[in-house]
Short mmCIF file of C-alpha atoms and ligand atoms in Angstrom, two decimals:
data_model
loop_
_atom_site.label_atom_id
_atom_site.label_comp_id
_atom_site.label_asym_id
_atom_site.label_seq_id
_atom_site.Cartn_x
_atom_site.Cartn_y
_atom_site.Cartn_z
CA MET A 48 -188.33 28.50 -166.30
CA VAL A 49 -187.47 29.83 -169.77
CA TYR A 50 -183.88 30.59 -170.73
CA ASP A 51 -183.08 33.59 -172.89
CA TYR A 52 -180.76 31.36 -174.90
CA VAL A 53 -179.97 27.71 -175.22
CA ILE A 54 -176.72 27.13 -177.10
CA ILE A 55 -176.01 23.63 -178.42
CA GLY A 56 -172.22 23.23 -178.54
CA SER A 57 -169.17 24.62 -176.80
CA GLY A 58 -166.79 25.11 -179.73
CA VAL A 59 -165.68 28.45 -181.10
CA ALA A 60 -169.13 29.29 -182.46
CA GLY A 61 -171.07 28.42 -179.29
CA LEU A 62 -168.60 29.92 -176.83
CA ASN A 63 -168.07 33.11 -178.80
CA ALA A 64 -171.84 33.58 -178.95
CA ALA A 65 -171.91 33.06 -175.18
CA ARG A 66 -169.10 35.62 -174.72
CA LEU A 67 -171.16 38.23 -176.55
CA ILE A 68 -174.42 37.63 -174.63
CA PRO A 69 -174.62 39.85 -171.55
CA LYS A 70 -174.28 38.25 -168.11
CA SER A 71 -177.77 39.48 -167.23
CA LYS A 72 -179.30 37.00 -169.70
CA LYS A 73 -180.11 33.44 -168.69
CA VAL A 74 -178.01 31.24 -170.95
CA LEU A 75 -177.63 27.46 -171.00
CA ILE A 76 -174.78 25.90 -172.99
CA LEU A 77 -175.05 22.19 -173.67
CA CYS A 78 -172.22 19.97 -174.85
CA LYS A 79 -171.87 16.26 -175.36
CA LYS A 80 -168.77 15.59 -173.32
CA GLU A 81 -166.22 17.92 -171.72
CA PRO A 82 -166.43 21.46 -173.18
CA TRP A 83 -163.06 21.11 -174.91
CA GLU A 84 -163.94 17.87 -176.71
CA CYS A 85 -164.80 19.55 -180.01
CA ASN A 86 -163.15 20.33 -183.34
CA THR A 87 -162.24 23.84 -182.25
CA PHE A 88 -159.88 22.50 -179.60
CA TYR A 89 -157.97 20.48 -182.20
CA ALA A 90 -157.55 23.27 -184.77
CA GLN A 91 -153.90 23.77 -185.59
CA GLY A 92 -153.13 26.11 -188.49
CA GLY A 93 -154.91 29.27 -187.45
CA VAL A 94 -157.59 31.86 -188.12
CA ALA A 95 -157.72 33.57 -191.48
CA THR A 96 -158.48 37.28 -191.45
CA ALA A 97 -158.18 40.17 -193.85
CA VAL A 98 -154.88 41.76 -192.84
CA ASP A 99 -156.16 45.30 -193.45
CA ASP A 100 -158.87 47.04 -195.49
CA SER A 101 -156.90 46.66 -198.72
CA ASP A 102 -156.74 42.88 -198.19
CA ILE A 103 -160.54 42.46 -197.95
CA PRO A 104 -161.13 42.15 -201.73
CA VAL A 105 -158.17 39.78 -202.02
CA HIS A 106 -159.37 37.58 -199.14
CA ILE A 107 -162.82 37.53 -200.76
CA LYS A 108 -161.32 36.56 -204.11
CA ASP A 109 -159.19 33.76 -202.59
CA THR A 110 -162.26 32.40 -200.76
CA LEU A 111 -164.30 32.41 -203.97
CA VAL A 112 -161.56 30.80 -206.06
CA ALA A 113 -161.03 28.01 -203.50
CA GLY A 114 -164.82 27.58 -203.27
CA ALA A 115 -165.08 27.10 -207.08
CA GLN A 116 -167.18 30.31 -207.24
CA TYR A 117 -170.06 28.35 -205.76
CA ASN A 118 -169.99 30.46 -202.58
CA ASP A 119 -172.70 32.88 -201.53
CA LYS A 120 -170.84 36.10 -202.39
CA GLN A 121 -172.73 38.22 -199.87
CA ALA A 122 -171.85 35.79 -197.10
CA VAL A 123 -168.18 35.87 -198.15
CA GLU A 124 -168.22 39.65 -198.08
CA LEU A 125 -169.76 39.60 -194.60
CA LEU A 126 -167.07 37.18 -193.44
CA SER A 127 -164.15 39.18 -194.72
CA LYS A 128 -165.45 42.67 -193.96
CA ASN A 129 -166.27 41.69 -190.37
CA SER A 130 -163.04 39.80 -189.83
CA LEU A 131 -160.93 42.81 -188.83
CA ALA A 132 -163.33 44.09 -186.14
CA CYS A 133 -164.14 40.62 -184.78
CA ILE A 134 -160.49 39.61 -184.44
CA LYS A 135 -159.61 43.00 -182.91
CA ASP A 136 -162.41 42.55 -180.38
CA LEU A 137 -161.01 39.16 -179.31
CA ILE A 138 -157.48 40.56 -179.01
CA ASN A 139 -158.76 43.54 -177.00
CA ASP A 140 -160.51 41.09 -174.68
CA GLY A 141 -157.21 39.29 -174.09
CA LEU A 142 -156.78 36.57 -176.72
CA GLN A 143 -153.09 36.33 -177.56
CA PHE A 144 -151.93 35.43 -181.05
CA ASP A 145 -148.27 34.76 -181.84
CA LEU A 146 -146.12 37.81 -182.61
CA ASN A 147 -143.13 38.19 -184.90
CA ALA A 148 -139.66 39.40 -183.89
CA LYS A 149 -140.85 43.02 -184.18
CA GLY A 150 -143.71 42.35 -181.75
CA GLU A 151 -146.33 42.60 -184.49
CA LEU A 152 -149.00 39.98 -185.26
CA ALA A 153 -147.34 37.07 -187.11
CA PHE A 154 -149.29 36.01 -190.19
CA THR A 155 -148.67 32.68 -191.90
CA LYS A 156 -149.75 31.28 -195.26
CA GLU A 157 -151.78 28.21 -196.15
CA ALA A 158 -152.83 26.66 -199.43
CA ALA A 159 -154.80 28.82 -201.89
CA HIS A 160 -154.19 32.03 -199.92
CA SER A 161 -152.45 34.56 -202.14
CA ARG A 162 -150.68 36.09 -199.15
CA SER A 163 -149.86 35.41 -195.50
CA ARG A 164 -153.01 36.25 -193.53
CA ILE A 165 -153.43 33.51 -190.95
CA LEU A 166 -153.05 34.26 -187.27
CA HIS A 167 -151.90 31.48 -184.99
CA ALA A 168 -151.45 30.90 -181.26
CA ASP A 169 -148.91 28.82 -179.36
CA GLY A 170 -147.47 27.93 -182.78
CA ASP A 171 -149.70 25.15 -183.98
CA ALA A 172 -152.26 25.07 -181.13
CA THR A 173 -154.51 27.89 -182.31
CA GLY A 174 -157.76 26.05 -181.60
CA ARG A 175 -156.68 25.06 -178.11
CA MET A 176 -155.64 28.61 -177.22
CA ILE A 177 -158.86 30.11 -178.60
CA HIS A 178 -160.91 27.51 -176.75
CA LEU A 179 -159.11 28.07 -173.44
CA PHE A 180 -159.58 31.81 -173.85
CA LEU A 181 -163.29 31.55 -174.65
CA LEU A 182 -163.85 29.14 -171.79
CA SER A 183 -162.09 31.47 -169.37
CA GLU A 184 -164.36 34.31 -170.58
CA CYS A 185 -167.53 32.25 -170.22
CA LYS A 186 -169.91 33.71 -167.64
CA HIS A 187 -172.83 31.38 -168.38
CA GLU A 188 -173.90 27.91 -167.29
CA ILE A 189 -172.36 24.97 -169.17
CA VAL A 190 -173.84 21.50 -168.82
CA THR A 191 -171.53 18.68 -169.92
CA ASN A 192 -172.58 15.18 -171.01
CA ALA A 193 -175.80 16.71 -172.30
CA VAL A 194 -176.73 15.23 -175.66
CA VAL A 195 -179.48 17.04 -177.52
CA ASN A 196 -181.94 14.62 -179.10
CA ASP A 197 -184.73 16.95 -180.23
CA LEU A 198 -185.64 20.53 -181.00
CA LEU A 199 -189.05 21.65 -179.77
CA ILE A 200 -190.33 23.10 -183.01
CA GLN A 201 -193.90 24.07 -183.68
CA ASP A 202 -194.69 26.06 -186.83
CA ASP A 203 -191.84 28.54 -187.28
CA ILE A 204 -190.90 28.84 -183.62
CA CYS A 205 -188.36 26.86 -181.65
CA TYR A 206 -189.38 26.49 -178.01
CA GLY A 207 -186.11 24.94 -176.88
CA VAL A 208 -184.46 21.55 -176.79
CA GLN A 209 -184.73 18.10 -175.30
CA TYR A 210 -181.52 16.37 -174.19
CA TYR A 211 -180.13 13.27 -172.55
CA ILE A 212 -178.38 13.67 -169.24
CA SER A 213 -177.63 9.95 -168.99
CA GLU A 214 -178.28 6.78 -170.99
CA THR A 215 -181.97 6.84 -170.01
CA GLU A 216 -182.83 10.25 -168.51
CA GLN A 217 -183.93 13.22 -170.59
CA LYS A 218 -184.56 16.87 -169.79
CA VAL A 219 -186.25 19.76 -171.53
CA ALA A 220 -184.95 23.33 -171.66
CA TYR A 221 -187.28 26.04 -172.97
CA ALA A 222 -185.69 29.13 -174.48
CA HIS A 223 -186.61 32.36 -176.23
CA ASN A 224 -183.71 31.76 -178.63
CA THR A 225 -181.98 28.53 -179.58
CA ILE A 226 -178.55 28.60 -181.18
CA ILE A 227 -177.25 25.48 -182.91
CA ALA A 228 -173.45 25.40 -182.74
CA SER A 229 -173.04 21.63 -182.76
CA GLY A 230 -170.34 21.32 -185.45
CA GLY A 231 -170.06 19.06 -188.49
CA VAL A 232 -170.40 15.37 -189.30
CA GLY A 233 -166.92 13.81 -188.87
CA SER A 234 -167.91 10.65 -187.00
CA ILE A 235 -170.06 9.56 -189.91
CA TYR A 236 -166.84 8.73 -191.80
CA LYS A 237 -164.45 5.89 -191.05
CA TYR A 238 -161.29 8.01 -191.22
CA HIS A 239 -161.40 11.62 -190.11
CA THR A 240 -159.65 14.34 -188.14
CA ASN A 241 -162.65 15.27 -186.00
CA SER A 242 -163.62 15.10 -182.34
CA VAL A 243 -165.76 12.10 -181.31
CA THR A 244 -168.53 14.50 -180.32
CA VAL A 245 -169.10 15.61 -183.89
CA ALA A 246 -171.63 13.26 -185.51
CA GLY A 247 -174.21 15.38 -187.36
CA GLU A 248 -177.10 14.61 -185.00
CA ILE A 249 -178.61 18.07 -184.98
CA GLN A 250 -178.52 18.14 -188.78
CA GLY A 251 -180.57 14.91 -188.55
CA ILE A 252 -183.12 16.57 -186.26
CA CYS A 253 -183.43 19.46 -188.73
CA ILE A 254 -184.16 17.01 -191.55
CA GLU A 255 -186.84 15.38 -189.42
CA LYS A 256 -188.45 18.77 -188.78
CA GLY A 257 -188.50 19.64 -192.46
CA LEU A 258 -185.80 22.32 -192.14
CA LYS A 259 -183.48 22.68 -195.10
CA LEU A 260 -179.91 21.44 -195.27
CA LYS A 261 -177.76 22.85 -198.07
CA ASP A 262 -174.70 21.61 -199.97
CA MET A 263 -174.47 18.32 -198.08
CA GLU A 264 -172.51 16.80 -200.95
CA MET A 265 -169.72 19.29 -200.22
CA MET A 266 -167.49 17.42 -197.79
CA GLN A 267 -163.83 18.37 -197.42
CA PHE A 268 -160.96 15.92 -197.08
CA HIS A 269 -157.70 17.16 -195.58
CA PRO A 270 -154.71 16.04 -197.67
CA THR A 271 -152.09 15.55 -194.99
CA VAL A 272 -153.23 13.28 -192.21
CA PHE A 273 -150.94 10.78 -190.47
CA LYS A 274 -151.49 7.28 -191.80
CA GLY A 275 -149.76 5.26 -189.14
CA THR A 276 -152.47 4.67 -186.49
CA SER A 277 -155.52 2.43 -186.49
CA PHE A 278 -157.86 4.90 -184.73
CA ALA A 279 -160.69 6.53 -186.70
CA ARG A 280 -159.50 9.96 -185.61
CA LYS A 281 -156.26 10.68 -187.41
CA ALA A 282 -153.51 13.09 -186.37
CA LEU A 283 -153.44 16.15 -188.59
CA LEU A 284 -150.33 17.65 -190.16
CA SER A 285 -151.37 21.27 -190.51
CA GLU A 286 -151.52 22.94 -193.88
CA ALA A 287 -149.37 25.68 -192.34
CA LEU A 288 -146.49 23.19 -192.63
CA ARG A 289 -146.90 23.21 -196.40
CA GLY A 290 -147.48 26.97 -196.33
CA GLU A 291 -144.04 27.32 -194.74
CA GLY A 292 -142.10 24.82 -196.86
CA ALA A 293 -143.05 21.19 -196.17
CA TYR A 294 -143.78 19.22 -199.33
CA VAL A 295 -145.44 16.02 -200.49
CA VAL A 296 -143.35 13.24 -202.06
CA ASP A 297 -143.85 9.65 -203.14
CA GLU A 298 -141.71 6.93 -201.58
CA ASN A 299 -139.02 7.68 -204.20
CA GLY A 300 -138.88 11.34 -203.23
CA TYR A 301 -140.74 12.61 -206.31
CA ARG A 302 -142.89 15.76 -205.89
CA PHE A 303 -145.78 14.57 -208.06
CA LEU A 304 -148.30 17.27 -207.08
CA PHE A 305 -146.92 19.62 -209.75
CA ASP A 306 -148.07 17.08 -212.35
CA TYR A 307 -151.63 17.86 -211.23
CA HIS A 308 -151.61 21.63 -210.51
CA GLU A 309 -149.11 24.43 -211.06
CA ASP A 310 -149.31 25.42 -207.38
CA GLY A 311 -148.27 21.94 -206.23
CA GLU A 312 -148.67 21.62 -202.44
CA LEU A 313 -150.35 25.02 -202.28
CA ALA A 314 -153.18 24.26 -204.69
CA PRO A 315 -156.73 24.32 -203.18
CA ARG A 316 -157.29 21.58 -200.64
CA ASP A 317 -159.73 19.54 -202.78
CA VAL A 318 -157.20 19.44 -205.62
CA VAL A 319 -154.34 18.31 -203.36
CA SER A 320 -156.44 15.59 -201.69
CA ARG A 321 -157.72 14.28 -205.00
CA SER A 322 -154.23 14.29 -206.54
CA ILE A 323 -152.77 12.31 -203.63
CA PHE A 324 -155.64 9.84 -203.83
CA ASP A 325 -155.30 9.48 -207.61
CA TYR A 326 -151.50 9.16 -207.61
CA ASN A 327 -151.61 6.49 -204.91
CA GLN A 328 -154.34 4.56 -206.77
CA LYS A 329 -152.43 4.72 -210.06
CA THR A 330 -148.93 3.95 -208.80
CA GLY A 331 -149.51 2.09 -205.55
CA LEU A 332 -146.63 4.12 -204.11
CA GLY A 333 -146.59 5.39 -200.52
CA ILE A 334 -147.04 9.15 -200.01
CA PHE A 335 -145.12 11.19 -197.44
CA LEU A 336 -144.85 14.70 -196.06
CA SER A 337 -141.26 15.89 -196.03
CA PHE A 338 -139.94 18.61 -193.73
CA GLU A 339 -136.44 18.73 -195.20
CA SER A 340 -136.56 22.47 -195.80
CA PHE A 341 -136.85 23.23 -192.06
CA GLU A 342 -134.04 23.80 -189.59
CA LYS A 343 -134.64 21.77 -186.40
CA ASN A 344 -134.86 24.54 -183.80
CA ALA A 345 -136.99 26.74 -186.02
CA PHE A 346 -139.34 23.80 -186.63
CA ARG A 347 -139.63 23.03 -182.93
CA LYS A 348 -140.35 26.65 -182.11
CA ARG A 349 -142.95 27.18 -184.84
CA PHE A 350 -144.71 23.78 -184.57
CA PRO A 351 -144.11 22.70 -180.96
CA ASN A 352 -147.17 20.48 -180.63
CA ILE A 353 -146.76 18.65 -183.94
CA TYR A 354 -143.11 18.18 -183.05
CA ALA A 355 -143.98 16.69 -179.64
CA ASN A 356 -146.86 14.52 -180.91
CA PHE A 357 -144.78 13.00 -183.67
CA ASN A 358 -141.85 12.55 -181.35
CA ASP A 359 -144.19 10.41 -179.21
CA LEU A 360 -145.16 8.48 -182.34
CA GLY A 361 -141.48 7.75 -183.00
CA TYR A 362 -140.69 10.37 -185.68
CA ASP A 363 -137.73 12.70 -185.44
CA LEU A 364 -139.05 15.86 -187.17
CA PRO A 365 -137.97 17.63 -189.30
CA PHE A 366 -135.44 14.94 -190.31
CA GLU A 367 -137.86 12.10 -190.98
CA ARG A 368 -140.72 12.15 -193.44
CA VAL A 369 -144.18 11.00 -192.32
CA PRO A 370 -146.63 8.71 -194.20
CA ILE A 371 -149.83 10.56 -195.07
CA SER A 372 -153.22 10.09 -196.62
CA PRO A 373 -156.29 12.32 -197.00
CA ALA A 374 -159.09 11.90 -194.43
CA PHE A 375 -162.50 13.48 -193.86
CA HIS A 376 -162.04 16.92 -192.30
CA TYR A 377 -164.84 19.44 -192.71
CA ALA A 378 -168.49 19.84 -193.80
CA MET A 379 -169.09 22.81 -196.08
CA GLY A 380 -172.75 21.81 -196.18
CA GLY A 381 -175.09 22.09 -193.22
CA ILE A 382 -178.24 23.68 -191.88
CA GLN A 383 -179.21 26.41 -194.31
CA THR A 384 -179.19 29.89 -192.80
CA GLY A 385 -179.73 33.39 -194.03
CA LEU A 386 -177.16 36.18 -193.73
CA ASP A 387 -178.60 36.90 -190.27
CA ALA A 388 -177.51 33.37 -189.17
CA LYS A 389 -181.13 32.38 -188.70
CA VAL A 390 -182.25 28.93 -189.84
CA LEU A 391 -184.31 29.41 -192.97
CA GLY A 392 -188.03 29.75 -192.22
CA MET A 393 -187.55 30.03 -188.44
CA LYS A 394 -188.15 33.04 -186.15
CA ASN A 395 -185.83 32.31 -183.23
CA LEU A 396 -183.58 29.44 -184.24
CA TYR A 397 -180.01 30.19 -185.31
CA ALA A 398 -177.25 27.96 -186.68
CA ILE A 399 -173.60 29.01 -186.60
CA GLY A 400 -170.16 27.49 -187.15
CA GLU A 401 -169.62 24.21 -188.95
CA ALA A 402 -173.23 23.04 -188.35
CA ALA A 403 -174.49 25.87 -190.54
CA CYS A 404 -174.37 26.40 -194.24
CA THR A 405 -174.13 30.14 -194.76
CA GLY A 406 -172.73 29.49 -198.23
CA VAL A 407 -169.45 31.11 -197.21
CA HIS A 408 -167.28 28.16 -198.22
CA GLY A 409 -168.91 27.22 -201.51
CA ALA A 410 -167.69 23.91 -202.88
CA ASN A 411 -164.39 23.87 -200.99
CA ARG A 412 -163.42 25.81 -197.85
CA LEU A 413 -160.37 28.03 -197.97
CA ALA A 414 -157.98 26.96 -195.20
CA SER A 415 -158.54 28.59 -191.81
CA ASN A 416 -161.78 30.31 -192.81
CA SER A 417 -163.75 28.07 -190.46
CA LEU A 418 -162.68 29.44 -187.10
CA LEU A 419 -163.26 32.87 -188.62
CA GLU A 420 -166.75 31.89 -189.76
CA GLY A 421 -167.57 30.70 -186.22
CA ILE A 422 -166.33 33.99 -184.77
CA VAL A 423 -168.05 36.29 -187.28
CA PHE A 424 -171.41 34.52 -187.57
CA SER A 425 -171.79 33.97 -183.82
CA LYS A 426 -171.68 37.76 -183.46
CA ILE A 427 -174.20 38.17 -186.27
CA ALA A 428 -176.56 35.69 -184.54
CA VAL A 429 -176.24 37.37 -181.15
CA ASP A 430 -176.70 40.87 -182.60
CA ASP A 431 -179.76 39.77 -184.56
CA SER A 432 -181.38 38.00 -181.61
CA MET A 433 -180.79 40.96 -179.28
CA LYS A 434 -182.39 43.26 -181.84
CA GLN A 435 -185.39 40.96 -182.43
CA ASP A 436 -185.88 40.27 -178.72
CA PHE A 437 -188.21 37.39 -179.59
CA LYS A 438 -190.13 35.81 -176.71
CA ILE A 439 -191.78 32.41 -176.61
CA ASP A 440 -194.74 31.47 -174.46
CA LYS A 441 -194.00 27.90 -173.48
CA GLN A 442 -197.70 27.22 -172.85
CA ASN A 443 -198.17 27.50 -176.61
CA TYR A 444 -196.05 24.42 -177.26
CA LYS A 445 -198.62 21.67 -177.64
CA LYS A 446 -196.58 18.82 -179.08
CA GLU A 447 -195.78 15.70 -177.13
CA ILE A 448 -192.38 15.49 -175.43
CA LYS A 449 -191.26 12.11 -176.71
CA THR A 450 -189.20 9.59 -174.80
CA TYR A 451 -186.50 8.27 -177.09
CA THR A 452 -184.29 5.26 -176.51
CA ARG A 453 -180.76 6.59 -176.80
CA ASN A 454 -178.96 3.47 -178.05
CA LYS A 455 -179.94 -0.08 -178.94
CA GLU A 456 -177.73 -3.15 -179.06
CA ILE A 457 -177.63 -3.38 -182.84
CA ASP A 458 -176.52 0.25 -183.20
CA LYS A 459 -172.78 -0.33 -182.92
CA ASN A 460 -172.53 -2.69 -185.87
CA ILE A 461 -174.69 -0.45 -188.03
CA LYS A 462 -172.66 2.62 -187.01
CA ASP A 463 -169.43 0.90 -188.08
CA ARG A 464 -170.98 -0.20 -191.35
CA VAL A 465 -172.23 3.32 -192.08
CA ARG A 466 -168.81 4.84 -191.43
CA LYS A 467 -167.27 2.36 -193.86
CA LEU A 468 -170.01 2.94 -196.43
CA MET A 469 -169.51 6.70 -196.30
CA TRP A 470 -165.73 6.42 -196.52
CA GLU A 471 -165.85 4.03 -199.45
CA ASN A 472 -168.67 5.64 -201.40
CA ALA A 473 -169.08 9.29 -200.46
CA ALA A 474 -165.51 10.43 -200.05
CA ILE A 475 -162.88 11.91 -202.38
CA VAL A 476 -163.90 10.26 -205.68
CA ARG A 477 -167.54 9.20 -206.13
CA ASP A 478 -169.68 7.50 -208.71
CA LYS A 479 -173.43 7.45 -209.00
CA GLU A 480 -173.94 3.68 -208.75
CA SER A 481 -171.92 3.34 -205.53
CA LEU A 482 -173.63 6.35 -204.02
CA GLN A 483 -177.01 4.83 -204.83
CA LYS A 484 -176.06 1.45 -203.32
CA ALA A 485 -174.87 3.14 -200.14
CA LEU A 486 -178.09 5.16 -200.00
CA ASP A 487 -180.23 2.03 -200.40
CA GLU A 488 -178.38 0.40 -197.53
CA ILE A 489 -178.83 3.46 -195.29
CA LYS A 490 -182.55 3.45 -196.04
CA GLU A 491 -182.76 -0.19 -194.97
CA PHE A 492 -180.98 0.61 -191.68
CA LEU A 493 -183.51 3.38 -191.07
CA LYS A 494 -186.27 0.76 -191.09
CA GLU A 495 -184.62 -1.20 -188.25
CA ASP A 496 -185.48 -0.82 -184.57
CA ILE A 497 -182.50 1.41 -183.72
CA GLY A 498 -181.62 4.04 -181.12
CA ARG A 499 -182.35 7.76 -181.44
CA LEU A 500 -178.77 8.93 -181.94
CA LEU A 501 -178.11 6.43 -184.72
CA THR A 502 -181.38 7.42 -186.43
CA LEU A 503 -180.25 11.05 -186.49
CA ARG A 504 -176.80 10.12 -187.80
CA LEU A 505 -178.37 8.00 -190.54
CA LEU A 506 -180.64 10.86 -191.62
CA THR A 507 -177.59 13.06 -192.03
CA ALA A 508 -175.66 10.38 -193.92
CA GLN A 509 -178.71 9.94 -196.14
CA SER A 510 -178.74 13.66 -196.90
CA ILE A 511 -175.06 13.58 -197.94
CA LEU A 512 -175.68 10.67 -200.30
CA THR A 513 -178.87 12.13 -201.74
CA ALA A 514 -177.21 15.49 -202.39
CA ALA A 515 -174.20 13.76 -203.97
CA ILE A 516 -176.44 11.74 -206.27
CA GLY A 517 -178.32 14.91 -207.18
CA ARG A 518 -175.18 16.74 -208.34
CA GLU A 519 -174.25 14.98 -211.55
CA LYS A 520 -171.22 17.07 -212.47
CA SER A 521 -168.07 17.46 -210.42
CA LEU A 522 -167.69 20.71 -208.55
CA GLY A 523 -165.03 21.56 -205.96
CA ALA A 524 -164.84 18.86 -203.30
CA HIS A 525 -167.63 16.87 -204.95
CA PHE A 526 -165.87 14.79 -207.60
CA ILE A 527 -167.88 12.37 -209.72
CA LYS A 528 -165.93 9.81 -211.71
CA GLU A 529 -166.93 9.78 -215.38
CA LYS A 530 -168.46 6.48 -216.49
CA GLN A 531 -166.00 4.45 -218.63
CA CYS A 532 -167.49 3.57 -222.04
P1 LIG B 780 -167.04 22.33 -182.75
O1 LIG B 780 -165.84 23.06 -182.28
O2 LIG B 780 -166.81 21.07 -183.45
O3 LIG B 780 -167.97 22.10 -181.49
C1 LIG B 780 -169.12 21.29 -181.59
C2 LIG B 780 -169.81 21.27 -180.24
O4 LIG B 780 -171.12 20.73 -180.38
C3 LIG B 780 -169.12 20.39 -179.21
O5 LIG B 780 -169.13 21.05 -177.96
C4 LIG B 780 -170.00 19.14 -179.12
O6 LIG B 780 -169.98 18.49 -177.87
C5 LIG B 780 -171.35 19.76 -179.37
N1 LIG B 780 -172.37 18.82 -179.85
C6 LIG B 780 -172.38 18.09 -181.00
N2 LIG B 780 -173.50 17.36 -181.07
C7 LIG B 780 -174.22 17.63 -179.95
C8 LIG B 780 -175.44 17.14 -179.41
N3 LIG B 780 -176.19 16.24 -180.06
N4 LIG B 780 -175.84 17.62 -178.21
C9 LIG B 780 -175.08 18.51 -177.52
N5 LIG B 780 -173.92 18.99 -177.98
C10 LIG B 780 -173.49 18.55 -179.18
N6 LIG B 780 -160.39 25.53 -189.00
C11 LIG B 780 -159.70 26.68 -189.12
O7 LIG B 780 -160.28 27.72 -189.45
N7 LIG B 780 -158.37 26.70 -188.85
C12 LIG B 780 -157.67 25.60 -188.46
O8 LIG B 780 -156.49 25.66 -188.22
C13 LIG B 780 -158.38 24.38 -188.36
N8 LIG B 780 -157.74 23.24 -188.00
C14 LIG B 780 -158.48 22.11 -187.78
C15 LIG B 780 -157.84 20.96 -187.30
C16 LIG B 780 -158.58 19.84 -186.99
C17 LIG B 780 -157.89 18.61 -186.47
C18 LIG B 780 -160.00 19.83 -187.20
C19 LIG B 780 -160.82 18.64 -186.87
C20 LIG B 780 -160.62 20.95 -187.71
C21 LIG B 780 -159.87 22.09 -188.01
N9 LIG B 780 -160.48 23.24 -188.49
C22 LIG B 780 -159.77 24.40 -188.63
C23 LIG B 780 -161.95 23.31 -188.61
C24 LIG B 780 -162.51 23.99 -187.36
O9 LIG B 780 -161.76 23.62 -186.24
C25 LIG B 780 -163.95 23.65 -187.11
O10 LIG B 780 -164.70 23.76 -188.30
C26 LIG B 780 -164.54 24.60 -186.07
O11 LIG B 780 -163.75 24.58 -184.91
C27 LIG B 780 -165.96 24.20 -185.75
O12 LIG B 780 -166.37 24.95 -184.65
P2 LIG B 780 -167.85 24.78 -184.11
O13 LIG B 780 -167.96 25.68 -182.94
O14 LIG B 780 -168.81 24.97 -185.21
O15 LIG B 780 -167.96 23.24 -183.69
C1 LIG B 781 -154.77 22.87 -190.86
O1 LIG B 781 -154.13 23.34 -189.94
O2 LIG B 781 -154.28 22.32 -191.85
C2 LIG B 781 -156.25 22.94 -190.80
C3 LIG B 781 -156.66 24.23 -191.34
C4 LIG B 781 -158.12 24.22 -191.64
O3 LIG B 781 -158.77 23.19 -191.62
O4 LIG B 781 -158.61 25.32 -191.93
#
């Protein structure tokens, strides 16, 4: 049996692609755990969109400024120009965004946006509402606990995927089109905001197959993440809070961010994260997010989930301030694609969402452009594949289907070490020597007798370090500390 499509991932990119593929097609969606265990489900702030035609050039400009002008301009134009139609299509299909008192779409603001243009749902549960909607629309087969461990690539054709269905059993699915929508790399870092399912394995497979990754040094750190728990995955305090009046203070109540950038809390995300990191290093003072400017009922209504979560953690918002720190959040870099969402050099392999590098985000993603990217580029991938109507002949695939050991006993310790290495050496402020040491250590781990999933994770970590070493000057989220003479 040959599927028309195999989609790896059930986040916004994968599920929106599935929504747009007709029911008559045979589609298989694979995801690592439950469908909702993905970054999309946890997204809070919202979806950026051009508000109307006149806002398109402004949205483009904001995206380029935040991205340090390193973005692919054509990709940014595609993103913004398609935003209106793609969002309208979702609303027409039944997705409900929050409305203002006049019953119109309510737009909020986040850092580095020059106007309010972010749609949100259930206040601060935008990702959850989008995910529930897309799941309810899904008319195709979803297999859970299916962990892809290889792409069946021969020459420039992808014949499908190989995946674990348990610790030891593997399956193969052949497909005319394969869509990678497997998200970013969060679990490679010690402290992050991401779902546990997001570990950069498919990026690792691409490296192995000689496919190009792009901009892997461009990793984004969210400035306002709750500091008070010991788990790797940290609770996020949405940028929309700062967009609507929350501000960052030191333990003495001083708003130090204006010492770093004239826009203070609303400067681009890389600037805010780096300033918090630097101020804390220099002064040793604790950093907090303050909600003083909010009235209690208004806060509860606008941010119901953050209110409830922090209530459970013992904070009475908006009256109490919350200790924060930056943490890994988002990968601008990924599998290099063209403007048609196709993986470079491949005929029938697409990459969309956070796994891909379309070049849209440049050196630093503008807040809330990621859900939009998933929505817009999933449509581009589906439209392109329907037009191409590429067919594989599975008899032509002559390579061996390998049996990989999923995990080995030594993997856990190495995994923990790698997460620490990446957090300490390839995070907010970097220097060449530390990056090189971390890279040498990763290369040693790759020589060990380790499991398949760790190997893939290590290949991706290696690509981040190599790309960071290769970029000698700071740009956007990639900040290299000058050597002291
Ligand atoms: P994901 O939603 O991460 O889905 C990845 C899927 O791939 C999962 O189903 C996973 O199981 C599957 N997968 C991974 N590896 C494998 C494998 N080996 N085999 C099989 N399946 C695999 N962006 C915004 O625009 N606005 C926001 O407000 C916002 N808030 C955020 C808040 C948080 C806490 C986080 C973490 C991110 C936020 N982002 C936001 C970023 C945004 O949510 C993500 O970039 C986006 O949802 C990624 O969507 P995706 O479909 O590419 O991947
Ligand atoms: C947030 O709500 O702060 C996250 C927004 C984003 O990552 O785009």
